[in-house]
Every structure is written in structure tokens, then in C-alpha cells.
Tab-separated table of C-alpha atoms and ligand atoms in Angstrom:
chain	number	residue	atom	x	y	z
M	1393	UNK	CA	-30.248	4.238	6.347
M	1394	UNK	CA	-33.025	2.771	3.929
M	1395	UNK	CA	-35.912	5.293	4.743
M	1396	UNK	CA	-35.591	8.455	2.281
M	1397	UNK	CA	-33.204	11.411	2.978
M	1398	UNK	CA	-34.338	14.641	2.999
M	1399	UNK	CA	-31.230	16.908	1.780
M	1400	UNK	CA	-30.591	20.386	1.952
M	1401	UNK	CA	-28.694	21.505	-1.275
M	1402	UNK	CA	-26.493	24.521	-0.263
M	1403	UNK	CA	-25.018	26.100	-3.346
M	1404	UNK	CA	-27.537	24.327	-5.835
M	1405	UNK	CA	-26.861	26.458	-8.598
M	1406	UNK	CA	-22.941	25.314	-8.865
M	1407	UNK	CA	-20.878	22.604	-10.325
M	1408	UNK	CA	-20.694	20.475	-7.133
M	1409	UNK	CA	-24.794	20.995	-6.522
M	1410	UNK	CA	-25.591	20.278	-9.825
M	1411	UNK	CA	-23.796	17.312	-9.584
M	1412	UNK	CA	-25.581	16.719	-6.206
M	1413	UNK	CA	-28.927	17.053	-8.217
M	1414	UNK	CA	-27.959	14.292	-10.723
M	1415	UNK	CA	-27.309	12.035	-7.378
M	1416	UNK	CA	-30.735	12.624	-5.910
M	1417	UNK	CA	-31.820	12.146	-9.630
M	1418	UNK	CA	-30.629	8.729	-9.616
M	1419	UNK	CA	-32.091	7.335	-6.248
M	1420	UNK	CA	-35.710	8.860	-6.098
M	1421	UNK	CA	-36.381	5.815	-3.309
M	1422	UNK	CA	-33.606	6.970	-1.577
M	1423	UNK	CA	-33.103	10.527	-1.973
M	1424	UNK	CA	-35.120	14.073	-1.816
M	1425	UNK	CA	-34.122	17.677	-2.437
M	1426	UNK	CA	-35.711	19.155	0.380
M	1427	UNK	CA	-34.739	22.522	0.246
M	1428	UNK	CA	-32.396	24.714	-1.980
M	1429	UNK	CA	-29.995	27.374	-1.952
M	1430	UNK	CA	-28.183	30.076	-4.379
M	1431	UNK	CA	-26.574	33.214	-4.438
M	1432	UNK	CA	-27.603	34.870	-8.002
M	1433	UNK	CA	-28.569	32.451	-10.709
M	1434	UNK	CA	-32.552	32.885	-10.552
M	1435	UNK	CA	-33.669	31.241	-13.669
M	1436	UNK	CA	-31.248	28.072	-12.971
M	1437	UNK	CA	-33.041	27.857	-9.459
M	1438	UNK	CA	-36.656	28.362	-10.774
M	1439	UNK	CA	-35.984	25.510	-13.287
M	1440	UNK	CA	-34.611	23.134	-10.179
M	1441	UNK	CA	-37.285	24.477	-7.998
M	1442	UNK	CA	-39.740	23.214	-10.378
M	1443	UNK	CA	-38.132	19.899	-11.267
M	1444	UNK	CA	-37.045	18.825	-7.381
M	1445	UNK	CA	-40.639	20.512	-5.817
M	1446	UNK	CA	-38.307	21.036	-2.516
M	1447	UNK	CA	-40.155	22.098	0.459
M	1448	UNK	CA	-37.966	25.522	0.872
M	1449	UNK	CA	-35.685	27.583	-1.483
M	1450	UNK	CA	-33.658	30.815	-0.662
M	1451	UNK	CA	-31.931	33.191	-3.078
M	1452	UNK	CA	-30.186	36.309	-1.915
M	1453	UNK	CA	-32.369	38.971	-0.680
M	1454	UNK	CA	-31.293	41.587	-3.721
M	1455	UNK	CA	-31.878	38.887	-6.423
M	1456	UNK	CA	-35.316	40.485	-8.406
M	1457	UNK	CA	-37.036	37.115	-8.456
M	1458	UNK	CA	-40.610	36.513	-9.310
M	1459	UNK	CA	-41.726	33.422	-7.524
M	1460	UNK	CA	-45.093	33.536	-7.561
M	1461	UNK	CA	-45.591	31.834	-11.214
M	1462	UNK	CA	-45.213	28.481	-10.138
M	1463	UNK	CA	-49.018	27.936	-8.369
M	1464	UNK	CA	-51.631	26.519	-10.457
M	1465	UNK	CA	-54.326	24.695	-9.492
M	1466	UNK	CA	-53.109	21.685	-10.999
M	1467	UNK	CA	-50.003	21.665	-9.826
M	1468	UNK	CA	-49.819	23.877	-6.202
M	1469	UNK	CA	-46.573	25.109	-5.129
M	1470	UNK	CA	-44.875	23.300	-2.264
M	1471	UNK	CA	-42.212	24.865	-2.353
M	1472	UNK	CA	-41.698	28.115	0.307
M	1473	UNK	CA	-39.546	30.713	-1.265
M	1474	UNK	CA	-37.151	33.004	0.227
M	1475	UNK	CA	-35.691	35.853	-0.922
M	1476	UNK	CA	-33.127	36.405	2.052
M	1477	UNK	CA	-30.063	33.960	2.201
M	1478	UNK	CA	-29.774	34.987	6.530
M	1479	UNK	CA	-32.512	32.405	6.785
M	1480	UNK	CA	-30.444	29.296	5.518
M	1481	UNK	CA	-28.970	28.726	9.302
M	1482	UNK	CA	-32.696	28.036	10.196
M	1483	UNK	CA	-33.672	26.724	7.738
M	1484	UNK	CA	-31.067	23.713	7.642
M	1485	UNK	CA	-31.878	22.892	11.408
M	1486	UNK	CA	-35.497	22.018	10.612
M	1487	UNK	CA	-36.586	18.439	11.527
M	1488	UNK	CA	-37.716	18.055	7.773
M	1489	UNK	CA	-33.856	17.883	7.053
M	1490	UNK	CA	-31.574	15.176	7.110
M	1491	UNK	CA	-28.618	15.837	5.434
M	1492	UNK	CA	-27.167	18.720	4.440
M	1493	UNK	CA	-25.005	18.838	1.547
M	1494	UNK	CA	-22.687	21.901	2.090
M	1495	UNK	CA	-21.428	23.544	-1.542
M	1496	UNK	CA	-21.531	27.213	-1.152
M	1497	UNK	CA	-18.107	28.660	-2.615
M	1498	UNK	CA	-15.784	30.487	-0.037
M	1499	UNK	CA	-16.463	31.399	3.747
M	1500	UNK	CA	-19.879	32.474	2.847
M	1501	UNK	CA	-20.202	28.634	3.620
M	1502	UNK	CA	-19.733	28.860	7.256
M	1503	UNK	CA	-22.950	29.786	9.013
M	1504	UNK	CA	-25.347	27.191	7.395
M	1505	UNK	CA	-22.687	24.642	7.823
M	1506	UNK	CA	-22.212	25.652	11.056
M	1507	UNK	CA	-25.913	25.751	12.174
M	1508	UNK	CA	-26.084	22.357	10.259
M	1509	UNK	CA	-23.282	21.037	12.096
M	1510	UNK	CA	-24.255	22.606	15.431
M	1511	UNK	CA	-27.815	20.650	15.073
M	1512	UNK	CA	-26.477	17.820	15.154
M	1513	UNK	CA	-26.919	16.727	11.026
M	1514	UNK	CA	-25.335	14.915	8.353
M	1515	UNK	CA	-23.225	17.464	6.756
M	1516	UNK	CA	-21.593	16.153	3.273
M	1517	UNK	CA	-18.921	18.719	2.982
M	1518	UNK	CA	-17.426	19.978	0.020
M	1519	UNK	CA	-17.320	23.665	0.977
M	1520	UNK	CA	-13.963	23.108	2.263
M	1521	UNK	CA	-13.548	27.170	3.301
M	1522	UNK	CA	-15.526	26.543	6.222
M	1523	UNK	CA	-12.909	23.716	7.571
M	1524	UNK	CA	-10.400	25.744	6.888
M	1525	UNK	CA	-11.192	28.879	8.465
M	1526	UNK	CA	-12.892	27.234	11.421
M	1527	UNK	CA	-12.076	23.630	11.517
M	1528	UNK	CA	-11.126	23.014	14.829
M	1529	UNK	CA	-14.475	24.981	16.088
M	1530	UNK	CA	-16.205	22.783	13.662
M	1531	UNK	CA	-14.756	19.565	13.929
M	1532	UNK	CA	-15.382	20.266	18.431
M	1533	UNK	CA	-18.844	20.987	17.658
M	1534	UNK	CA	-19.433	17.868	15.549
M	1535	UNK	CA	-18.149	15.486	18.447
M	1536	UNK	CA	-20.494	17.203	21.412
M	1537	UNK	CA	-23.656	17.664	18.972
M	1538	UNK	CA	-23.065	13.971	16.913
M	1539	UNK	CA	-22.952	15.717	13.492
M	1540	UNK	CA	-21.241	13.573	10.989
M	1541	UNK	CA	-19.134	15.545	8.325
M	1542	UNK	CA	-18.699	13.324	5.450
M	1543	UNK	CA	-16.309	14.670	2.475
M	1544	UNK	CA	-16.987	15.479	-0.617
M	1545	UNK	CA	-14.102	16.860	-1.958
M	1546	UNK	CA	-12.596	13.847	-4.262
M	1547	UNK	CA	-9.114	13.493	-2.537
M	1548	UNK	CA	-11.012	13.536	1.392
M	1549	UNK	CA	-13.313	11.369	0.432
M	1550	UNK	CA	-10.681	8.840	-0.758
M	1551	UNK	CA	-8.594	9.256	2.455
M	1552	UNK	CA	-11.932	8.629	4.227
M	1553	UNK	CA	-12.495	5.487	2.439
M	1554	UNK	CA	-8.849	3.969	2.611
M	1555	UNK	CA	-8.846	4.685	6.460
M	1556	UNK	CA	-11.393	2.047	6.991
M	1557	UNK	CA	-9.027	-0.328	5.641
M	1558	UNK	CA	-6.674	-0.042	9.477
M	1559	UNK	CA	-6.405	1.494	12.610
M	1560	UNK	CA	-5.700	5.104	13.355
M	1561	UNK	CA	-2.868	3.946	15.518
M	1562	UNK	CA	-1.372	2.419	12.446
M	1563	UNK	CA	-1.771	5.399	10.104
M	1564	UNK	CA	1.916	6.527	8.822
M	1565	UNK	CA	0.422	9.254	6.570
M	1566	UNK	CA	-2.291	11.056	4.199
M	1567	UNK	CA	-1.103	11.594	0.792
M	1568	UNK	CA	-2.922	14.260	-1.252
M	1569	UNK	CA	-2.574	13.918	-4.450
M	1570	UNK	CA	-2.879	17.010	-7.369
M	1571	UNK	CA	-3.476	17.028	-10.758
M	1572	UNK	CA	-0.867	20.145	-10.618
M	1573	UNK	CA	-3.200	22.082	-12.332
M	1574	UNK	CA	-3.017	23.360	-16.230
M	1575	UNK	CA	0.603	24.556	-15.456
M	1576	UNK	CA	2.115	21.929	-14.097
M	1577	UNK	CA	5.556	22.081	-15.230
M	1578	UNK	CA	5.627	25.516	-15.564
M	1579	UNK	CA	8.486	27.971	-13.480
M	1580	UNK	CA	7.733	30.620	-11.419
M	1581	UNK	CA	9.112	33.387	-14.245
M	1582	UNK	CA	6.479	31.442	-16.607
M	1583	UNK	CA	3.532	32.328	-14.141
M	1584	UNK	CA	3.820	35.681	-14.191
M	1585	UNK	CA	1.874	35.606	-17.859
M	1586	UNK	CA	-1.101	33.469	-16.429
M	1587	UNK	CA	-4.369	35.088	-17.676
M	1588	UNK	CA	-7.835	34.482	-16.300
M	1589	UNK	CA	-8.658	32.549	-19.712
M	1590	UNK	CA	-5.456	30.189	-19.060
M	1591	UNK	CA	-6.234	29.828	-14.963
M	1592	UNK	CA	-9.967	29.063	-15.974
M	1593	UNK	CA	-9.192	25.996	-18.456
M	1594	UNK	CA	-8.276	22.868	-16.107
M	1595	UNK	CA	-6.922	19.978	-17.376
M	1596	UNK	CA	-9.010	17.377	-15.726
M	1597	UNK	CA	-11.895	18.427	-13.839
M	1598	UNK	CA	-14.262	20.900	-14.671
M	1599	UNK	CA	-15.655	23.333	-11.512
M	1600	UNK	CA	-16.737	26.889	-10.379
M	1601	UNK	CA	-14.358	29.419	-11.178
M	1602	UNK	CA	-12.902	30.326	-7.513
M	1603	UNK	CA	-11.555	26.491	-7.221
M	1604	UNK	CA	-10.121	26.370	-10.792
M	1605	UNK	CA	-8.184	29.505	-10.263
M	1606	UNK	CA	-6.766	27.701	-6.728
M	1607	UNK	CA	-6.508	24.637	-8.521
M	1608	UNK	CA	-3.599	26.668	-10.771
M	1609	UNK	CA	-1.955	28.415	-7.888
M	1610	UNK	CA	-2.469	24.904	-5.915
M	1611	UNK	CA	-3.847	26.592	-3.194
M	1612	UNK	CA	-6.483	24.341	-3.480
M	1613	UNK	CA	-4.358	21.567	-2.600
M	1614	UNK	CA	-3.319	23.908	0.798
M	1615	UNK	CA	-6.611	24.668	1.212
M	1616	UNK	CA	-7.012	20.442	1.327
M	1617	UNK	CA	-4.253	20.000	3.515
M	1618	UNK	CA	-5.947	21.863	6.330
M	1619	UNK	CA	-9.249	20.349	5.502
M	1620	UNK	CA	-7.405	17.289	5.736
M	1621	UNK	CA	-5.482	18.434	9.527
M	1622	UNK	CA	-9.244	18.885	11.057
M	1623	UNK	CA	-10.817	16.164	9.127
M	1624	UNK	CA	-9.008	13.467	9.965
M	1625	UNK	CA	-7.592	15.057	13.344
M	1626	UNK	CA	-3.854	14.275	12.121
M	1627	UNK	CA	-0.562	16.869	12.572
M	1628	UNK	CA	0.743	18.361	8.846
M	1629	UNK	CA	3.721	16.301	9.742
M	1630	UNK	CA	1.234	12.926	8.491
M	1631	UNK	CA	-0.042	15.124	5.409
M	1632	UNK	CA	1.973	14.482	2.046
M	1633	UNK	CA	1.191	16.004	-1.333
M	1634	UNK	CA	1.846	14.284	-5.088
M	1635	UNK	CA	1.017	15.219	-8.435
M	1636	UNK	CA	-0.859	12.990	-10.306
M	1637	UNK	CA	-1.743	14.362	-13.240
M	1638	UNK	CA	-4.319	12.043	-14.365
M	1639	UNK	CA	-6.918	12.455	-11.836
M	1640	UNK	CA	-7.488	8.652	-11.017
M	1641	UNK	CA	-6.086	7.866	-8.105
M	1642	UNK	CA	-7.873	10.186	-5.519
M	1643	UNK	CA	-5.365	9.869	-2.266
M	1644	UNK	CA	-3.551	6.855	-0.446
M	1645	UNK	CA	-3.292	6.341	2.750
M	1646	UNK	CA	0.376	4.794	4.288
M	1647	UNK	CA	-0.114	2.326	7.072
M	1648	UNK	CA	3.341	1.789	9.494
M	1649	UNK	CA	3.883	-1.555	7.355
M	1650	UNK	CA	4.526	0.403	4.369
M	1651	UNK	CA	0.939	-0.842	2.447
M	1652	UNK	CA	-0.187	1.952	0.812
M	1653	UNK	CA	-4.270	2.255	0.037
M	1654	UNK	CA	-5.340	3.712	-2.515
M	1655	UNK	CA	-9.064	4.964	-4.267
M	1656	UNK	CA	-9.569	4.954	-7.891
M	1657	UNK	CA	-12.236	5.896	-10.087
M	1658	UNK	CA	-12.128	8.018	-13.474
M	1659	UNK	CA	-12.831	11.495	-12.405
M	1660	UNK	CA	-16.922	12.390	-11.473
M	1661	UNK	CA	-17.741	14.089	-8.141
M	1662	UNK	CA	-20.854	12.575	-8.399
M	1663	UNK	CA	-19.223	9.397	-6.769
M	1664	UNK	CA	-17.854	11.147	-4.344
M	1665	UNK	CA	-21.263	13.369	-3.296
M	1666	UNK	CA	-23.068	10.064	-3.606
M	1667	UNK	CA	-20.678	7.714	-1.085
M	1668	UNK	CA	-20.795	11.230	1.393
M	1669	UNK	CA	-25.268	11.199	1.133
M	1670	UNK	CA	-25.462	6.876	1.342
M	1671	UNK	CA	-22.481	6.060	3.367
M	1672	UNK	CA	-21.698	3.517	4.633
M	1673	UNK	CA	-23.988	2.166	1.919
M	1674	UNK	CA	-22.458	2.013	-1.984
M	1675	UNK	CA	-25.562	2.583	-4.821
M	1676	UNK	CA	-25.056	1.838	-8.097
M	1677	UNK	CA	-23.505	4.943	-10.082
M	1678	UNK	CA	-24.453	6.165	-13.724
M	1679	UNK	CA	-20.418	6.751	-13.590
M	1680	UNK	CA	-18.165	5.630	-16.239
M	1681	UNK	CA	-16.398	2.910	-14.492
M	1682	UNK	CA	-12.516	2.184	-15.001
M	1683	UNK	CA	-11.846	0.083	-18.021
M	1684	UNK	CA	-9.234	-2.606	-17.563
M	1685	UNK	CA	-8.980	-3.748	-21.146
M	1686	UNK	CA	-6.844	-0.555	-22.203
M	1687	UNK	CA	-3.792	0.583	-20.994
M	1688	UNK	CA	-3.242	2.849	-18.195
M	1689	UNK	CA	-0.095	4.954	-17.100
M	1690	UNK	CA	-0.654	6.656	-13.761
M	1691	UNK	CA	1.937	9.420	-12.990
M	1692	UNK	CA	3.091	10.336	-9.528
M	1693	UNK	CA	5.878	13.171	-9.093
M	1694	UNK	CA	7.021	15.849	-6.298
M	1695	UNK	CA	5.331	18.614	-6.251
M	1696	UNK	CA	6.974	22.330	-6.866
M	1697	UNK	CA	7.130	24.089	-4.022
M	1698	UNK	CA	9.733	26.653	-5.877
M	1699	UNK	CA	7.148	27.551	-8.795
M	1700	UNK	CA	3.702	26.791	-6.033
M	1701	UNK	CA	4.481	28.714	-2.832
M	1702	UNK	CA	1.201	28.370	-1.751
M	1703	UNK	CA	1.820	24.923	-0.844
M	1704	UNK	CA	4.511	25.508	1.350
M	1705	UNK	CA	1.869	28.021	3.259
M	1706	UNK	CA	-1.045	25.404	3.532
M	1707	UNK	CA	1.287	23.110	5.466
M	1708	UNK	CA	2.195	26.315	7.395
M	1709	UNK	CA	-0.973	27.140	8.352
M	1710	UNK	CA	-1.933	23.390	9.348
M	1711	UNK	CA	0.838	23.247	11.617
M	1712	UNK	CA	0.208	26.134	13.043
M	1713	UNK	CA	-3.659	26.108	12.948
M	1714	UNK	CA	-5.092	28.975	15.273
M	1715	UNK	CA	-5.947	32.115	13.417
M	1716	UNK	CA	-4.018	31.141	9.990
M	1717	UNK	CA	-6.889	29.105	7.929
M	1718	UNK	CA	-8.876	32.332	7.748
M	1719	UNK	CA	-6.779	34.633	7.615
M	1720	UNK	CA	-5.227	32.633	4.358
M	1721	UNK	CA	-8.670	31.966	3.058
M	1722	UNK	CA	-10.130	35.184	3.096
M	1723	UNK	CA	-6.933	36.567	1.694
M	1724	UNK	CA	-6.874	34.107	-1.305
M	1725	UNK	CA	-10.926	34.517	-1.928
M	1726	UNK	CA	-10.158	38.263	-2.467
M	1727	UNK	CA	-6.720	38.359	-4.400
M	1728	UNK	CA	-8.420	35.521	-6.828
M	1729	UNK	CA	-11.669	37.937	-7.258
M	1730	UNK	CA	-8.893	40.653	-7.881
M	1731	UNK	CA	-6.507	38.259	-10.417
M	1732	UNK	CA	-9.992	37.995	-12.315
M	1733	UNK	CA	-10.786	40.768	-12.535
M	1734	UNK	CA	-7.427	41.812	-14.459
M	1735	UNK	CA	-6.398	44.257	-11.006
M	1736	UNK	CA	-3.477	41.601	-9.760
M	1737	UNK	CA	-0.728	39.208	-11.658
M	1738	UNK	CA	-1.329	35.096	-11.536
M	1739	UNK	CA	1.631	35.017	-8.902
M	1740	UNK	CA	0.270	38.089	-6.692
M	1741	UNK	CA	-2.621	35.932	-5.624
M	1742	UNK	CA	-0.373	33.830	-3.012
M	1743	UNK	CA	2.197	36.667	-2.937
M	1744	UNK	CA	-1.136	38.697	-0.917
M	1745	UNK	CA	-2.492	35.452	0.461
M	1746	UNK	CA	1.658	34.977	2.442
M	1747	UNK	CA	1.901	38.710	3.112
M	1748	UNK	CA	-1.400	39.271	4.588
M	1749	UNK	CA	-0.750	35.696	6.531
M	1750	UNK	CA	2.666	36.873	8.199
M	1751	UNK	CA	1.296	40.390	9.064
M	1752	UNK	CA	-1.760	39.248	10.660
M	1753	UNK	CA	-2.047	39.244	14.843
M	1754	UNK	CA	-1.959	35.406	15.329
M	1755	UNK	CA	-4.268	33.935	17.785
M	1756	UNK	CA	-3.752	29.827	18.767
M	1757	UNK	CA	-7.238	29.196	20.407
M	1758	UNK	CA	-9.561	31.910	18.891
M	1759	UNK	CA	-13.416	32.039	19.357
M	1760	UNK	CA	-15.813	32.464	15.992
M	1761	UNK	CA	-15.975	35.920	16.615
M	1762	UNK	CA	-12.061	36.692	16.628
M	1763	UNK	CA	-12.374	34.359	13.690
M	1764	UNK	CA	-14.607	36.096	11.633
M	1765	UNK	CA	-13.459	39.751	12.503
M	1766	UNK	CA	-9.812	38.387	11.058
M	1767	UNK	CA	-12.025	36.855	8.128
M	1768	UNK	CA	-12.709	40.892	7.153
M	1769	UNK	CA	-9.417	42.566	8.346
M	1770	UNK	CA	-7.653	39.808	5.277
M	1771	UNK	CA	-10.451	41.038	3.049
M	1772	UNK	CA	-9.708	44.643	3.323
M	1773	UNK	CA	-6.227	44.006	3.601
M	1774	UNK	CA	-6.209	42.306	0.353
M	1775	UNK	CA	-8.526	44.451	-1.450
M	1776	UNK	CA	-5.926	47.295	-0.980
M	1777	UNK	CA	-2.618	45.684	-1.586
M	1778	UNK	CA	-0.850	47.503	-4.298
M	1779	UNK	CA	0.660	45.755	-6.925
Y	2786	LIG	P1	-19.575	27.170	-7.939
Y	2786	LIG	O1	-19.039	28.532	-8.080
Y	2786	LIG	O2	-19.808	26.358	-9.170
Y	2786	LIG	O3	-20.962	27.216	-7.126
Y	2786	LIG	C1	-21.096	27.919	-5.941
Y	2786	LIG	C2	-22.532	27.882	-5.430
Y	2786	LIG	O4	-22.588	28.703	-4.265
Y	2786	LIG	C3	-23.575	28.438	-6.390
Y	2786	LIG	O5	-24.797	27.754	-6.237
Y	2786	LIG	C4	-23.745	29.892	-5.940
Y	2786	LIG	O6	-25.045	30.399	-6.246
Y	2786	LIG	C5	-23.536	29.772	-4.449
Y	2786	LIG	N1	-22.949	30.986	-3.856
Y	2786	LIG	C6	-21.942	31.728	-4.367
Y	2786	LIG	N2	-21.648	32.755	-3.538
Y	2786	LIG	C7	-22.486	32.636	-2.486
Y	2786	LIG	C8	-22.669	33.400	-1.297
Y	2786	LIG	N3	-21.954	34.499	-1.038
Y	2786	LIG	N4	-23.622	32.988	-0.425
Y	2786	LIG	C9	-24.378	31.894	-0.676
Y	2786	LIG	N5	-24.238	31.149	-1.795
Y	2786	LIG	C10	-23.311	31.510	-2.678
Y	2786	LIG	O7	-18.597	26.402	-6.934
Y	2786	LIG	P2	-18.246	24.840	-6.888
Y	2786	LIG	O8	-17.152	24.528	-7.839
Y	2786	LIG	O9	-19.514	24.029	-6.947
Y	2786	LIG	O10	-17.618	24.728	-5.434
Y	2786	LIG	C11	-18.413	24.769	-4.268
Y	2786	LIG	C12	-17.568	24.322	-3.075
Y	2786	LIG	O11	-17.191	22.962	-3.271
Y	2786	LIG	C13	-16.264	25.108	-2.907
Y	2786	LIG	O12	-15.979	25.238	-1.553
Y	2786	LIG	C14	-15.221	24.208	-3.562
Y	2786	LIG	O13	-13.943	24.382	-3.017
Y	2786	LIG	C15	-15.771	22.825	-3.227
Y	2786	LIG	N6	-15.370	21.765	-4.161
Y	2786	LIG	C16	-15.742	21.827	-5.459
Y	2786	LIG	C17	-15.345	20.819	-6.339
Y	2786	LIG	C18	-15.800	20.825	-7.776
Y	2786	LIG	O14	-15.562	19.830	-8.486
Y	2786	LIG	N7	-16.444	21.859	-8.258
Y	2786	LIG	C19	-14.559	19.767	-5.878
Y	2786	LIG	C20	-14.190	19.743	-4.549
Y	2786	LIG	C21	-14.608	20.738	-3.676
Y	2787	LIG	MG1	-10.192	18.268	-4.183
């Protein structure tokens, strides 16, 4: 891969596409924003449209957005504008697109990854929603239409780098690992007093606000270990979870002789985006690099399972796949809007996210539509539990 990629930036406007943007920054001989997406933030758009010239950007269709400004007849737009995010499916299957770097927040992810994935693309993935509501639609897809998914998200694209170090036959297990979130620590009584303000302020990494909240309830880490289940294609039996709470070590991998691999780097998901755009190429990074000549302690524990129930029901739902990614997701997307919103407690968010889980009609081999029909049922469900 040494001619220029054209990438489709889904989600431009977030942490993980701005990030992306720095990447494609970086490598002008190597890398193009082709076309860009976002759901509300017009002026950070305009200002990316303008800097990137991509060949297409979208916004959503009741965004007041005057595009027009950007022709002059010194500089004439390139760039098509559309007001209407329903086009993004088509868009991302044009032949003018090679990669498609997937970092919408929540299912709303799903049917530009899909169409990416169904066309046969590149897809780097860090929406991880889309895996985990539809991963084993997804990850069929991929293998009849040759779509590569490549991770983004920090601790899959570690597993996906220590796996090339042995055989799948060898593999023992996946471990996860967590920062455990600003509460680490913390028991369950304590965690009734979370406020937005205290769920929004993580320790180590800094994100959109839907994955810092799930970051503190760790259902990002569940959301990871079914991400992880349709990934890699492995059973939730050969998923493990640790907290580390410096963010450094990004997974290990266990082969059956005990070695464990691991990937390191001080925390940037720019490295991450970068390896998922090049592989199986490495580019120099802007990155701080690790710095041998201090000292480093590098924490591992067990995770909580007492204080973080929400762990317990990611493993759940990985074993039991089916129906139970979405039904979780869409159940958590809503009860995190609600928790920020001031209308549930910190703990009610997986307290909704299990009850709506247990109560729904589960399904072992359901089609996208039975998929996305449970998607809304969660939603309303969880917009009118009662605290
Ligand atoms: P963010 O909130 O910062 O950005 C989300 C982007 O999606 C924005 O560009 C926004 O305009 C767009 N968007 C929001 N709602 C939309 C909708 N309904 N339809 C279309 N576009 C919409 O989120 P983020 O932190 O960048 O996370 C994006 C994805 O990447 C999530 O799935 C998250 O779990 C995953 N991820 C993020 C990180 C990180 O460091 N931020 C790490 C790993 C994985
Ligand atoms: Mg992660």
C-alpha cells in the first residue's frame, strides 16, 4: 500500500476523528481526507472542510448550514456538500474511497459501516457499537465481500498486533486491560453520588462524552469484550479483563506456553488510528515515545465485578451473543443520555442496561431487521424506566 489512500472520516467532528485528521496531517504522500462526516458541529466541519478540501462532506439534514461561502474564483470548491446524513451509506461505497475510518458515537454507526463493510472496504473501526450490536452480521459480511476491519480502539488494536506474534491454534486468551476509570477503587454505596462532572473527568484518556461516562461504569470495557468475541472470532471463555491504571500497556495476548505479549505505548489514539489506515506498514509517529531513562511502575489488579456489574453483563452478552449486544447497547446509549441529563443515578445506567437485557425476547441467529427493531424497543424501554 504505497499509492495514496483516500479515507472517509465518519464522525470527523469528534475526539477519535480529530485525531484521525492529525494522522492524515502527518502523511500528506500517503494519506487524503476524501470525504467527511458530522452530526451537529457546523463551524468545526466548515473549518476541516476548508483545510482537508475533501471531495464530499455531509452534516445532518436539520443542521442550518451555509455552504456556499467557500467558492471563489481563486480557490473553487471541490468539495460536494450534503446536508442529509442518509447519504453516508452511498457515499462510502464510491470508488473514490479507500478506507473508511468508522468514528460515529453509538449505533448511529451501523449503516455507513455496514455499507462500507458490505462494499468490500478497509474499515478502521473504532465505532465499536456497530460490532457490538451486529458483529456477527458484520464480521460474515466482511469474509464473503473481503472487507478488512482493522481496530482502532487502543486495547483491539493491541490484541491485533500481539496475535501476529503465534498461531490462532496456540492462543490461550485475550486480556483486556482497563484503566478502571476515575473511580476505580470506589464501592458500589460510593457510586450512587457519581455526578455528570465526576463521570466526565477521566483519569487517563481524554474522549467524547458517551465513552467517558462507559469508561466509569466500565461498560466500555463490556462493550470491548464483545467487540473483542466478533473481532477476533474467540468464545468469552478466552476474553480476560485487568485494570491497569496507567494506560500503557494496551492488552496481552496468552499463548498455551504461558508467554504473554504485550503492546505498549504512552497513551495517543493517534497510534492506534494510524497502524489501523497503514497496516501492515508502521510510519513514523509525532507520538511521545516511551522513555526508558525514568522509572516506570505498571499496575495490574482484578477487576470489581461487585462495585462494576456491567462487566459481569458484557461477558454475558458475549457468551450468549444473538440478540444481547443491541439490546445492551441501545439500553446503555439511552440510560447514559438520561444519567446526563440529571433524570437517572450513576448506578441506574447498568441497573436499566441488565433489566432491559433480561426482559428482552432473545433471539440466537437474528437478521438486521430483528436487530434493529430490538435496537428501538431498548430505547423506549429505557427512556421510560422509572427511577
Ligand atoms: P465523540 O462524541 O467525540 O464524536 C462523535 C462523532 O460522531 C462526532 O463527529 C459527531 O458529530 C458524530 N455523531 C454524533 N452523533 C451522530 C449521529 N447520530 N449520526 C452521525 N454522526 C454522529 O466520540 P468519540 O469519543 O470520538 O468516539 C467515537 C467512537 O469511537 C465511539 O464508538 C467510541 O466508543 C469509539 N472510541 C473512542 C475512543 C476515544 O479515545 N475517543 C477510543 C476508542 C474507541
Ligand atoms: Mg478502548
Amino acid at each position: 500500500m504505497s499509492s495514496v489512500q483516500s479515507i472517509a472520516v465518519l464522525g470527523a467532528t469528534g475526539s477519535i476523528g480529530t485525531n484521525c485528521l492529525d494522522v492524515i496531517r502527518q502523511h500528506p504522500g500517503r494519506l487524503r481526507a476524501a470525504g467527511l462526516t458530522a452530526f451537529s458541529s457546523v463551524e468545526k466541519l466548515k473549518q476541516q472542510v476548508e483545510q482537508f478540501q475533501p471531495n464530499w462532506a455531509a452534516i445532518a439534514v436539520n443542521q442550518v448550514c451555509d455552504t456556499s461561502g467557500f467558492s471563489s474564483p481563486s480557490k473553487p470548491a471541490r468539495t460536494q456538500w450534503f446536508h442529509d446524513l442518509e447519504v453516508v451509506p452511498e457515499l462510502v461505497r464510491r470508488p473514490d474511497i479507500d478506507i473508511v475510518l468508522s468514528a460515529v458515537v453509538g449505533a448511529a454507526g451501523l449503516p455507513a459501516t455496514w455499507a462500507a463493510v458490505d462494499a468490500g472496504k478497509r474499515v478502521a473501526i473504532a465505532n465499536k457499537e456497530t460490532l457490538v450490536v451486529a458483529g456477527s452480521l458484520v464480521m460474515s459480511r466482511a469474509a464473503e465481500t473481503g472487507a478488512r476491519l482493522l481496530p482502532v480502539d487502543s486495547e483491539h488494536s493491541a490484541v491485533f498486533q500481539c496475535l501476529q506474534a503465534g498461531r490462532k491454534q496456540d492462543l490461550r486468551r485475550v486480556v483486556l486491560t482497563a484503566s478502571g476509570g476515575p473511580f476505580r477503587g470506589r464501592t458500589k454505596a460510593q457510586l450512587r453520588e457519581v455526578t455528570p462532572e465526576m463521570a466526565l473527568n477521566h483519569p487517563t484518556w481524554k474522549m467524547g462524552r458517551k465513552i467517558t461516562v462507559d469508561s466509569a461504569t466500565m461498560m466500555n470495557k463490556a462493550l470491548e469484550i464483545i467487540e473483542a468475541r466478533w473481532l477476533f472470532g474467540i468464545p468469552s471463555s478466552q476474553i480476560g479483563v485487568v485494570i491497569h491504571p496507567q494506560s500503557v500497556v494496551h492488552s496481552f495476548v496468552e499463548y498455551c506456553d504461558g508467554s504473554v505479549i504485550s503492546q505498549m505505548s504512552p497513551p495517543d489514539m493517534r497510534l492506534a488510528i494510524q497502524y489501523a489506515l497503514t497496516w501492515p506498514e508502521r510510519l513514523a509517529t509525532t507520538c511521545q515515545e516511551m522513555n526508558w531513562n525514568v522509572s516506570h511502575v505498571h499496575e495490574f489488579h482484578p477487576p470489581d465485578f461487585e462495585a462494576f456489574p456491567a462487566l459481569r453483563l458484557g461477558f454475558e452478552a458475549a457468551d450468549m451473543g444473538g440478540t444481547c449486544g443491541a439490546v445492551l447497547n441501545a439500553a446503555n446509549e439511552v440510560a447514559v443520555a438520561r444519567f446526563l441529563n440529571c433524570e437517572l443515578r450513576f448506578d441506574q445506567i447498568t441497573q436499566v442496561a441488565e433489566e432491559i437485557l433480561r426482559n428482552h425476547q432473545y433471539d440466537a441467529n437474528p437478521s438486521m431487521d430483528r436487530l434493529l427493531n430490538l435496537d428501538g424497543w431498548a430505547r423506549k424501554e429505557a427512556v421510560r424506566w422509572n427511577t
